[in-house]
PDB file of C-alpha atoms and ligand atoms in Angstrom:
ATOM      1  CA  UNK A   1      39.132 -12.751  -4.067  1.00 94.00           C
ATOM      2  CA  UNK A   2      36.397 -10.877  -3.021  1.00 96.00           C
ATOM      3  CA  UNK A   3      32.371 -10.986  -2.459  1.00 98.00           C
ATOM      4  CA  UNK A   4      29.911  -9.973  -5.217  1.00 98.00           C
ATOM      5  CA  UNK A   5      27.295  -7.822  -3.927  1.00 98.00           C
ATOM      6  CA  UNK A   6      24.669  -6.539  -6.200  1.00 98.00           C
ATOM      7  CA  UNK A   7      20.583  -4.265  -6.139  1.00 98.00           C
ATOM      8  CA  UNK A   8      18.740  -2.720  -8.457  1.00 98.00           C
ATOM      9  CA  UNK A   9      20.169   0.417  -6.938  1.00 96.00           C
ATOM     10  CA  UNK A  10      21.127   1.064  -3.334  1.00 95.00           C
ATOM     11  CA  UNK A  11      19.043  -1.120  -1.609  1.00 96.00           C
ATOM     12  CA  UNK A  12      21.671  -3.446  -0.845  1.00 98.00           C
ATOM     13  CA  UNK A  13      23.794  -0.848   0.142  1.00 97.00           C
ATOM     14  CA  UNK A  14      22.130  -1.800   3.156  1.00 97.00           C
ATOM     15  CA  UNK A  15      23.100  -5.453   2.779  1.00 98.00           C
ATOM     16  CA  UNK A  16      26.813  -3.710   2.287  1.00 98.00           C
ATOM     17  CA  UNK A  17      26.937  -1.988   6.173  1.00 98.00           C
ATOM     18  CA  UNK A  18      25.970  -5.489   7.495  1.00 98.00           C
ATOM     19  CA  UNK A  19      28.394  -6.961   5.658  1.00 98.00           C
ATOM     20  CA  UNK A  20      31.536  -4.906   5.867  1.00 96.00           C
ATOM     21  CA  UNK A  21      30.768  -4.952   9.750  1.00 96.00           C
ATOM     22  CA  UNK A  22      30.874  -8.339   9.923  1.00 97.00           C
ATOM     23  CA  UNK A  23      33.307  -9.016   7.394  1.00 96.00           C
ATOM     24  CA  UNK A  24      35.590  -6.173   7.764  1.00 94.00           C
ATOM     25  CA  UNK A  25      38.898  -7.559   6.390  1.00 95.00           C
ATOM     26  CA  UNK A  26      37.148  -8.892   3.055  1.00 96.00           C
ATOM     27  CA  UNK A  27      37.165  -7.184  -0.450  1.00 96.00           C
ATOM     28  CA  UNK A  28      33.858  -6.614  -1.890  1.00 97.00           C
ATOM     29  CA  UNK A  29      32.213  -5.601  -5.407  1.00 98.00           C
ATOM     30  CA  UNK A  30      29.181  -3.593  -5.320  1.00 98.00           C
ATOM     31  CA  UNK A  31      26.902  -2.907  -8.204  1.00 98.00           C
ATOM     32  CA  UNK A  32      24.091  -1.304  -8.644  1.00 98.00           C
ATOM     33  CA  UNK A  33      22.191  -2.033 -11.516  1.00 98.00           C
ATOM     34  CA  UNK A  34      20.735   1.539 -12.025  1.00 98.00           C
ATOM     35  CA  UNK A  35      19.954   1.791 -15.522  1.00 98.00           C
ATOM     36  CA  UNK A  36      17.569  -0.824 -15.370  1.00 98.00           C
ATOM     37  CA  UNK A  37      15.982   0.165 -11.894  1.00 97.00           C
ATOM     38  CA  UNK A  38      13.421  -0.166 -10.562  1.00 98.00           C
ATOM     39  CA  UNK A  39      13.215  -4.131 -10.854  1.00 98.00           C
ATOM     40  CA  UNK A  40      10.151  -4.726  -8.955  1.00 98.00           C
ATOM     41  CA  UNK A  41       8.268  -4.058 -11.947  1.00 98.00           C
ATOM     42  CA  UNK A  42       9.493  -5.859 -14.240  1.00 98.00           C
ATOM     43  CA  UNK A  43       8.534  -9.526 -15.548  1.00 98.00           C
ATOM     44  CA  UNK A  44      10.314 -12.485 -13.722  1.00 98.00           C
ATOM     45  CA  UNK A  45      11.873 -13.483 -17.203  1.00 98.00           C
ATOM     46  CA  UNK A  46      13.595  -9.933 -17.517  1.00 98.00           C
ATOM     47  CA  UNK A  47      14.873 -10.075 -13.836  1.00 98.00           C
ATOM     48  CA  UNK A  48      16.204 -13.509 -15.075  1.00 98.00           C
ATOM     49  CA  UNK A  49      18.070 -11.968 -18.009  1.00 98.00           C
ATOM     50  CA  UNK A  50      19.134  -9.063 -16.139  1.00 98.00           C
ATOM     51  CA  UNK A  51      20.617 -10.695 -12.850  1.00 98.00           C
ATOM     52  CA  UNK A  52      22.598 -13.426 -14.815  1.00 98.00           C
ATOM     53  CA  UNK A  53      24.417 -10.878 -17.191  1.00 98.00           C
ATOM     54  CA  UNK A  54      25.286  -8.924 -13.628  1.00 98.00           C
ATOM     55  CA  UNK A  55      26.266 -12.682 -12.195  1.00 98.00           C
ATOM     56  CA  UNK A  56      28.606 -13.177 -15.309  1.00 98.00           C
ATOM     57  CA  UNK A  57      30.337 -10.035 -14.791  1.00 98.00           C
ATOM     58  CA  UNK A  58      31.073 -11.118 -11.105  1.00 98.00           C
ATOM     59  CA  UNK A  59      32.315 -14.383 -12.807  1.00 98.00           C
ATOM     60  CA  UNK A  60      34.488 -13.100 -15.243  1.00 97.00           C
ATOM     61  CA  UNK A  61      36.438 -10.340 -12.244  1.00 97.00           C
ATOM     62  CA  UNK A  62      36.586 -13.359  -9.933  1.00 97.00           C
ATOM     63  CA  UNK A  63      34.402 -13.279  -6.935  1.00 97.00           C
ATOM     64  CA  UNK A  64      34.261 -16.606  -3.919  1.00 97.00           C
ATOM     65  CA  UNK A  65      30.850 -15.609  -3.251  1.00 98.00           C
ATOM     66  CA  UNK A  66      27.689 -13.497  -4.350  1.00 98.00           C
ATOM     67  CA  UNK A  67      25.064 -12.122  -2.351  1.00 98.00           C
ATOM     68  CA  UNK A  68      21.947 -11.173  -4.264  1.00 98.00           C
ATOM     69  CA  UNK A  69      21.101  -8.185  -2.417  1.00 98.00           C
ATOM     70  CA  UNK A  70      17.813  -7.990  -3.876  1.00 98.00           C
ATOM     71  CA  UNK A  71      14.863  -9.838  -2.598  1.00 98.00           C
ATOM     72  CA  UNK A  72      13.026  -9.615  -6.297  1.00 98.00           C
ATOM     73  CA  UNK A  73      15.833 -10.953  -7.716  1.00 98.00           C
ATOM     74  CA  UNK A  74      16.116 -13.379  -4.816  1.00 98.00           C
ATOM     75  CA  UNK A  75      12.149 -14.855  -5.271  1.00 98.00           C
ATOM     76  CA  UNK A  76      12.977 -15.628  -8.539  1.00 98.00           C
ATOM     77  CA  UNK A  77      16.775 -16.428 -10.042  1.00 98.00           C
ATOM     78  CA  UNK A  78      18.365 -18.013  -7.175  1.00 98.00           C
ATOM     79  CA  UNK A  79      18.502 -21.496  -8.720  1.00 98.00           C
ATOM     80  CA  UNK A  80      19.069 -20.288 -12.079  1.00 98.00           C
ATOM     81  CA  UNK A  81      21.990 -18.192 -10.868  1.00 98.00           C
ATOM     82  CA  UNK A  82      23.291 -21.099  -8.951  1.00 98.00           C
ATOM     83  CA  UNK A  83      23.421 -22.982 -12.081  1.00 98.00           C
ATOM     84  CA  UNK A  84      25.290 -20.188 -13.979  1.00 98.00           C
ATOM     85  CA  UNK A  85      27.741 -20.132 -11.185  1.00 98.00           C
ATOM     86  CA  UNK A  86      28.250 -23.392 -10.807  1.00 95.00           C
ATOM     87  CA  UNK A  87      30.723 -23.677  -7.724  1.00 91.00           C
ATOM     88  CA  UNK A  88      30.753 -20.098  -6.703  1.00 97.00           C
ATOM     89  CA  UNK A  89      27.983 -19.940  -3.730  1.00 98.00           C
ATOM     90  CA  UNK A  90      24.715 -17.800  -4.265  1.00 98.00           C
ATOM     91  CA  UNK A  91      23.200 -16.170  -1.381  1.00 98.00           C
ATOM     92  CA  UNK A  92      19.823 -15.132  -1.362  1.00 98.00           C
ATOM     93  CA  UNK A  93      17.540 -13.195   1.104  1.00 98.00           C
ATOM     94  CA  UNK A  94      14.156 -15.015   0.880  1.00 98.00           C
ATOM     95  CA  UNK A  95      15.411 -17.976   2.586  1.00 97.00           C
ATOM     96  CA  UNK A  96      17.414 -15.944   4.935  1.00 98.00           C
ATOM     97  CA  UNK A  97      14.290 -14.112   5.799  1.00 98.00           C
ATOM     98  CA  UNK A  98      12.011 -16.572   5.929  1.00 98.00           C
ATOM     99  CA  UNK A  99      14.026 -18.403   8.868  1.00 98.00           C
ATOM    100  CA  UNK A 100      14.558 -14.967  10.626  1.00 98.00           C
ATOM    101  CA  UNK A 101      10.630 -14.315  10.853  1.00 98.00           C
ATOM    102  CA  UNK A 102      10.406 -18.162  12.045  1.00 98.00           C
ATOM    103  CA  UNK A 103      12.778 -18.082  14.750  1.00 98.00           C
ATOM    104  CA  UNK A 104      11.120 -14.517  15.711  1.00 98.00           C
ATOM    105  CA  UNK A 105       7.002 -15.077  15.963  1.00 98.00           C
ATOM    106  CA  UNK A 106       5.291 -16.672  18.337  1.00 98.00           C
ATOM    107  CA  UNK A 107       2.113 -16.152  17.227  1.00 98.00           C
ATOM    108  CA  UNK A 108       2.832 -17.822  13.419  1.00 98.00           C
ATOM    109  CA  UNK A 109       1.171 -14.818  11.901  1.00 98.00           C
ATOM    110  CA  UNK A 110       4.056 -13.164   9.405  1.00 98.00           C
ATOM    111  CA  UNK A 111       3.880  -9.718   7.259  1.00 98.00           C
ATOM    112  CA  UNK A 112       5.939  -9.308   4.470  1.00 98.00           C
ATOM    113  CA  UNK A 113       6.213  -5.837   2.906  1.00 98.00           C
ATOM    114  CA  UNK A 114       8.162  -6.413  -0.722  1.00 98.00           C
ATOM    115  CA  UNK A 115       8.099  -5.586  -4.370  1.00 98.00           C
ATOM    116  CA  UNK A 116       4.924  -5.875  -6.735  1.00 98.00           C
ATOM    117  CA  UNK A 117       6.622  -9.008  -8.163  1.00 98.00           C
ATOM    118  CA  UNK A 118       7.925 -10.303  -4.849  1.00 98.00           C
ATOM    119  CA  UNK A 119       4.875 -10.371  -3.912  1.00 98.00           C
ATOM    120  CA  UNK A 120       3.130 -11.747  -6.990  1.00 98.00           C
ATOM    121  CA  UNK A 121       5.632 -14.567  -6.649  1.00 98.00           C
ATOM    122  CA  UNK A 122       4.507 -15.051  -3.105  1.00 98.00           C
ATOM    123  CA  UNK A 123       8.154 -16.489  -2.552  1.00 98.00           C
ATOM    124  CA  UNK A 124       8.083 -15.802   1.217  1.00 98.00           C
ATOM    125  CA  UNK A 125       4.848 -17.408   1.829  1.00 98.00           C
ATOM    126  CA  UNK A 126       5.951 -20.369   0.017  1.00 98.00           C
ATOM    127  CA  UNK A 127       9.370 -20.837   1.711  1.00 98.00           C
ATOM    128  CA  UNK A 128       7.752 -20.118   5.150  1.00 98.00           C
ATOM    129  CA  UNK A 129       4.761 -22.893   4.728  1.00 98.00           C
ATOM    130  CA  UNK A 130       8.086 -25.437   3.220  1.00 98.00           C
ATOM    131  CA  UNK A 131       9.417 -24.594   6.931  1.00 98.00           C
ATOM    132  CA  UNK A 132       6.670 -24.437   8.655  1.00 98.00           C
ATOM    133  CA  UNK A 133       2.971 -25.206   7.032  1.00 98.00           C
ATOM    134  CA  UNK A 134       1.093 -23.685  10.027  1.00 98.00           C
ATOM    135  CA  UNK A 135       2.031 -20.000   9.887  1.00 98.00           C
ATOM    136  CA  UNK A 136       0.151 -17.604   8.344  1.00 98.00           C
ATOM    137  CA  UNK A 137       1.965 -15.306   5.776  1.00 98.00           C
ATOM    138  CA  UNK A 138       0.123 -11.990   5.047  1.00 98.00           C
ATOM    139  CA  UNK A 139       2.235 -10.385   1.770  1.00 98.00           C
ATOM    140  CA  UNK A 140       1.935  -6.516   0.799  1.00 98.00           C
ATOM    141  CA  UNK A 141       4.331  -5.001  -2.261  1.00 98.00           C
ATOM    142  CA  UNK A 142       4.817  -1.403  -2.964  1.00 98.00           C
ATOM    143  CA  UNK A 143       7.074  -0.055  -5.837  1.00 98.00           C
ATOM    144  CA  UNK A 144       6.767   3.649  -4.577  1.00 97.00           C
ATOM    145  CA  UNK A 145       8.089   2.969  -1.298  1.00 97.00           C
ATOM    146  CA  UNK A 146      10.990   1.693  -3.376  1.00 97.00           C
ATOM    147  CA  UNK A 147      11.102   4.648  -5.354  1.00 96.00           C
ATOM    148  CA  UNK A 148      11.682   6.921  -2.339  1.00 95.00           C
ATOM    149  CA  UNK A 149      14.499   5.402  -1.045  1.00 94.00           C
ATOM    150  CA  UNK A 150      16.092   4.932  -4.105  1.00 94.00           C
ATOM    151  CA  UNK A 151      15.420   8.952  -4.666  1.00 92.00           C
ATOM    152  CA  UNK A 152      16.906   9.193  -1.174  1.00 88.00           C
ATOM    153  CA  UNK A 153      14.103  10.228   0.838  1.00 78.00           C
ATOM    154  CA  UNK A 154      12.965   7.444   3.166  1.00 77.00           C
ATOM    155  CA  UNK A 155      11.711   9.504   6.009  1.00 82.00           C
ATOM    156  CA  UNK A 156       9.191  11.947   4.617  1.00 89.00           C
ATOM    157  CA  UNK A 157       5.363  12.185   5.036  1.00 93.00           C
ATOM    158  CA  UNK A 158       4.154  10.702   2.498  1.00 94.00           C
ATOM    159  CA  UNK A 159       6.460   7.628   3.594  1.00 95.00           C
ATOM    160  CA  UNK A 160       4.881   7.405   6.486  1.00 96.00           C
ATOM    161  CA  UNK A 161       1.159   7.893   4.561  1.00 97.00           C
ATOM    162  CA  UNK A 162       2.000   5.128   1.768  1.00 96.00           C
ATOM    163  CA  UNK A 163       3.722   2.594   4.664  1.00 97.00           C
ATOM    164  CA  UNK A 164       0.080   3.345   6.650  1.00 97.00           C
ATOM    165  CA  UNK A 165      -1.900   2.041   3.796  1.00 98.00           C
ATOM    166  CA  UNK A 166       0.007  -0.585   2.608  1.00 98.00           C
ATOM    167  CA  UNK A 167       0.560  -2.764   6.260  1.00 98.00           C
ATOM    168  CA  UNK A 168      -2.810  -1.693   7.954  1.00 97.00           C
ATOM    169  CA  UNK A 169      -4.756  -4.745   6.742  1.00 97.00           C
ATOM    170  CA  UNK A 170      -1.786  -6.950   8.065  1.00 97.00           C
ATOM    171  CA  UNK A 171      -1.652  -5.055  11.398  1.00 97.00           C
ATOM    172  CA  UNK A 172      -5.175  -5.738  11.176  1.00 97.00           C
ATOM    173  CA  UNK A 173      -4.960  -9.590  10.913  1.00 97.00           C
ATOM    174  CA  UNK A 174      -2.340  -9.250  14.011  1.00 97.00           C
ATOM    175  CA  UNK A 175       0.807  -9.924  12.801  1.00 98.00           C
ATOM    176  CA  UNK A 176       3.296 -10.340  14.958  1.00 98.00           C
ATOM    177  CA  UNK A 177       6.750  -9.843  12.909  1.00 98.00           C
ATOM    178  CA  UNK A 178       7.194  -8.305  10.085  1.00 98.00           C
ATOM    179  CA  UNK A 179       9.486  -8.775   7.005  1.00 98.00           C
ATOM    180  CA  UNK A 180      11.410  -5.863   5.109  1.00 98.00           C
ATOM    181  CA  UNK A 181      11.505  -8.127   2.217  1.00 98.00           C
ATOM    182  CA  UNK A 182      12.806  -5.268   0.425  1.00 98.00           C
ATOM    183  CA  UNK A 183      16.286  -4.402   0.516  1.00 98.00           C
ATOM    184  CA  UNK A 184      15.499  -0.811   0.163  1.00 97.00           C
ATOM    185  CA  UNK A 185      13.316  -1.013   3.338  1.00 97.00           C
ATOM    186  CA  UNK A 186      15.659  -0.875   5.936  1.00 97.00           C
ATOM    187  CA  UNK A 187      16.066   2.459   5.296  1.00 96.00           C
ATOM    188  CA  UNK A 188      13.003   3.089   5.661  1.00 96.00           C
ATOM    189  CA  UNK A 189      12.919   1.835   9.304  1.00 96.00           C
ATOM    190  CA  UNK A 190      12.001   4.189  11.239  1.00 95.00           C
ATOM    191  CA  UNK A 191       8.842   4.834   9.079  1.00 97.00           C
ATOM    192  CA  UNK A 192       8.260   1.389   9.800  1.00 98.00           C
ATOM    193  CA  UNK A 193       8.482   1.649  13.347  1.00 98.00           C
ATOM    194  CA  UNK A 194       6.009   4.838  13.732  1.00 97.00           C
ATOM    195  CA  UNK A 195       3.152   2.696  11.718  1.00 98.00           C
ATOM    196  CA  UNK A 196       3.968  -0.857  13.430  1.00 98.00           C
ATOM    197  CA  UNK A 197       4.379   0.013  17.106  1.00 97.00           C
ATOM    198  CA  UNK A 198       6.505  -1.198  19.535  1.00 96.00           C
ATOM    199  CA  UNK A 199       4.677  -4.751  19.639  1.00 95.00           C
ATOM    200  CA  UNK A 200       5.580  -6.041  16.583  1.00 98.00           C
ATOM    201  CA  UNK A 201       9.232  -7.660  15.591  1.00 98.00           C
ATOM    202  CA  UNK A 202      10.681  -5.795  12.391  1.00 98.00           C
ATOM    203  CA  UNK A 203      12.759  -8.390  10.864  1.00 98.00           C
ATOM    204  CA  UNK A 204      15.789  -7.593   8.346  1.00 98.00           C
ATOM    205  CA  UNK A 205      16.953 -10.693   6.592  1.00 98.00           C
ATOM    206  CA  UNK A 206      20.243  -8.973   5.850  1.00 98.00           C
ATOM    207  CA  UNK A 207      21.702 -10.046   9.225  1.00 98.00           C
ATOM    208  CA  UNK A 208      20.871 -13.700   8.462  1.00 98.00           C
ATOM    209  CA  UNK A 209      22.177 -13.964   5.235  1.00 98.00           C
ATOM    210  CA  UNK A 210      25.545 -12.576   6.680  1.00 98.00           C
ATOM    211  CA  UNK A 211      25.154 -15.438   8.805  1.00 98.00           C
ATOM    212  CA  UNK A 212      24.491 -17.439   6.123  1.00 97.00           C
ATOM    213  CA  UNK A 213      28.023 -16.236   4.955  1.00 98.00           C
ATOM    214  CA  UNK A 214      30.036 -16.488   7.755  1.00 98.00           C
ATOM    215  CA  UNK A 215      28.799 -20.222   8.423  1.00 97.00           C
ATOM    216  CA  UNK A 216      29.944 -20.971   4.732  1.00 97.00           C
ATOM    217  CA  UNK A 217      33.598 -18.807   5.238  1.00 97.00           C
ATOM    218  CA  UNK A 218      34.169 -21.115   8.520  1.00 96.00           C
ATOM    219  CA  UNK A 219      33.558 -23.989   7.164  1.00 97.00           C
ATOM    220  CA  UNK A 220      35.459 -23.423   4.126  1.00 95.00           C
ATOM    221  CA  UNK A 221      38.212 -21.690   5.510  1.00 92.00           C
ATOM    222  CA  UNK A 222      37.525 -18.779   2.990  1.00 91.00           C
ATOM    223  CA  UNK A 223      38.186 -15.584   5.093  1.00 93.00           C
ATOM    224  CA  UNK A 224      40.523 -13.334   3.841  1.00 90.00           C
ATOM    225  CA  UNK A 225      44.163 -13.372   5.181  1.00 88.00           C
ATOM    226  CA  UNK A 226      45.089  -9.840   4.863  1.00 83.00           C
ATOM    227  CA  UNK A 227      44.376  -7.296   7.095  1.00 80.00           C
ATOM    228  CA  UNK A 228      43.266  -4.735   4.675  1.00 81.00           C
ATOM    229  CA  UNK A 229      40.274  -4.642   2.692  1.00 87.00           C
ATOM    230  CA  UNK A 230      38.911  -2.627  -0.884  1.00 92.00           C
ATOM    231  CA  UNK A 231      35.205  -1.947  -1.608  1.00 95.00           C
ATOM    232  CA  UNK A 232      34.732  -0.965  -4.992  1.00 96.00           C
ATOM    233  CA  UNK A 233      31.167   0.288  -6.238  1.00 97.00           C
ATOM    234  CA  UNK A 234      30.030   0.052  -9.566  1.00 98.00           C
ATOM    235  CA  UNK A 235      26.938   0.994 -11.510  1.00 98.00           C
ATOM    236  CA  UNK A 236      25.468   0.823 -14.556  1.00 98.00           C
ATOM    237  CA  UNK A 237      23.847   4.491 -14.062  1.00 98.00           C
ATOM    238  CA  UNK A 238      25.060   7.844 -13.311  1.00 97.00           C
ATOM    239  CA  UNK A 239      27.824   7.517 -11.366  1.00 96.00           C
ATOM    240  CA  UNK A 240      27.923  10.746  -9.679  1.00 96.00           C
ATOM    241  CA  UNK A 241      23.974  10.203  -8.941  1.00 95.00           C
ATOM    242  CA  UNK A 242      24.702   7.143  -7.464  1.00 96.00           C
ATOM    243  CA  UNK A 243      27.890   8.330  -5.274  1.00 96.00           C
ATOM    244  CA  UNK A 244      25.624  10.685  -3.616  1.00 94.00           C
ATOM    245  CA  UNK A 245      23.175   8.500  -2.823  1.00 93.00           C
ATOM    246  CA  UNK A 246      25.818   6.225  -1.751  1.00 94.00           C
ATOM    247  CA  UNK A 247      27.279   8.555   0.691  1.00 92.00           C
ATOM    248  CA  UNK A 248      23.583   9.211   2.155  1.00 92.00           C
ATOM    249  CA  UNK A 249      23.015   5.054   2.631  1.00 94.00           C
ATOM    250  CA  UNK A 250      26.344   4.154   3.597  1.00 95.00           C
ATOM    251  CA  UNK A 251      28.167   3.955   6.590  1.00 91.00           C
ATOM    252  CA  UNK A 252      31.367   4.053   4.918  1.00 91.00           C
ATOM    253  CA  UNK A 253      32.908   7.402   2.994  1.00 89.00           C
ATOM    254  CA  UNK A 254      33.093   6.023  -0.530  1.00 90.00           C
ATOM    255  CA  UNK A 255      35.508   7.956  -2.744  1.00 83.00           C
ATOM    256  CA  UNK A 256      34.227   7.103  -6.140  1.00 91.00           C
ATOM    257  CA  UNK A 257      32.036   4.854  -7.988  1.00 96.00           C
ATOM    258  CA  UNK A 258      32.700   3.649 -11.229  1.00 97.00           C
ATOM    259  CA  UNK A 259      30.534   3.174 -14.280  1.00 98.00           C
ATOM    260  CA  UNK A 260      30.111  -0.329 -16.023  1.00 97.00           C
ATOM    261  CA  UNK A 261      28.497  -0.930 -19.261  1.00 96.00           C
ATOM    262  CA  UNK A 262      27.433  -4.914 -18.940  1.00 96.00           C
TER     263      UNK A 262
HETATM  264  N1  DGL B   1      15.930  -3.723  -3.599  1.00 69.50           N
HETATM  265  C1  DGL B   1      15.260  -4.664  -4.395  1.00 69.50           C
HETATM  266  C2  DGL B   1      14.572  -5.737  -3.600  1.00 69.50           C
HETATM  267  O1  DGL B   1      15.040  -6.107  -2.540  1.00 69.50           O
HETATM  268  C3  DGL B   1      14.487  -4.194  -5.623  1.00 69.50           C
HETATM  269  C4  DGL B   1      13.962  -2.802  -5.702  1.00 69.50           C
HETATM  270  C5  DGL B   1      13.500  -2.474  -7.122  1.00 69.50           C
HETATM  271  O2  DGL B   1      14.370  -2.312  -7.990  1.00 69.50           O
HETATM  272  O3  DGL B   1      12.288  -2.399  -7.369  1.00 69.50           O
HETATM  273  O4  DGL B   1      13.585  -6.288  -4.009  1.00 69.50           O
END
């Protein structure tokens, strides 16, 4: 059986390289949910009804695990989708994140750079004062950063002008780490980097809820026993769009995407 994976777009294509590195004999299902990106606009109620018709589809091919690739859907629909999925496990990346940025500061002063409605939700903040009530969580969302990567240009100027603006009141306040709690952000790392300096810890909660994942495949003996592995991609967009993009945010040559209507 293999993993559901599923964005907006291709930000959790970026969720995809960490996984298929560390998972690299397991099948996965990727889709992007392009027609109805961008998400971090959008009412939590409508990422609700969105992310559980994309969660039912995983249901009905047969999946032994989802990651929700998407940190909006994440700060929102994790316990809902939980319930829809009853005993298939639900990975998220707020929690993932929010331990990542604990076991990284040592000052206790966190940035988070997300989504408008991650960020309205204030789900990091929340799940980083239920680990730890004394850190300090400074929250910043920006849907156009988003919109660059998903256009597939995360390392332009006026990147690196928007990424200025939006984190220097954080720098300001002296964070320490800093959260992509976007899973378009990654891409946008080196950006990052150029406005953060060397002196603050970028933290990308991807490689923690791949953790997260591997924990749960020990324990439940769940790895795959072949040898070989597929990775289909799927979208609810263009396909051709999103097979270019694919092949920019990728690390793997993907031959084709398909189209789903869901
Ligand atoms: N990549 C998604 C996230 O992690 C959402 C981007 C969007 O559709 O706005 O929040």
């Amino acid at each position: 059986m293999p993993v559901g994976v599923f964005d907006s777009g291709v930000g959790g294509l970026g969720v995809m390289n960490v996984l298929m590195r560390d998972f690299p004999y397991e099948n996965f299902i990727y889709i992007a949910d392009s027609r109805n990106f961008p998400y971090g606009t959008k009412s939590e109620q409508e990422i609700i009804k969105l992310s559980e018709r994309i969660v039912r589809y995983l249901i009905s091919v047969g999946v032994k695990a989802i990651v929700v690739a998407c940190n909006t859907v994440s700060s929102v629909a994790i316990p809902y989708l939980q319930s829809v999925a009853t005993d298939i496990p639900v990975f998220g990346m707020i929690q993932a994140g929010a331990e990542l940025a604990l076991k990284t500061t040592k000052n206790l002063k966190i940035g988070v750079i997300s989504t408008p409605l991650t960020a309205k939700t204030h789900a990091y903040r929340n799940e980083i004062h239920r680990l730890n009530e004394n850190a300090s969580v400074f929250e910043v969302g920006s849907q156009e950063l988003v919109n660059l990567v998903e256009d597939g240009n995360s390392e332009n100027k006026k990147a690196f002008l928007l990424a200025e603006e939006k984190l220097s009141d954080m720098l300001k306040k002296e964070v320490d780490t800093l959260i992509l709690g976007c899973t378009h952000f990654p891409f946008l790392y080196r950006v990052v980097r150029t406005v953060v300096g060397k002196n603050v810890n970028i933290v990308d909660p991807s490689y923690e809820v791949s953790a997260k994942l591997t924990e749960y495949f020990s324990k439940n003996n769940l790895y795959a026993k072949n040898r070989f592995s597929s990775r289909k991609f799927l979208t609810t967009g263009d396909k051709e769009a999103f097979l270019d993009k694919a092949n920019i945010f990728l690390d793997i040559d993907i031959g084709e995407v398909a189209r789903i209507d869901i």
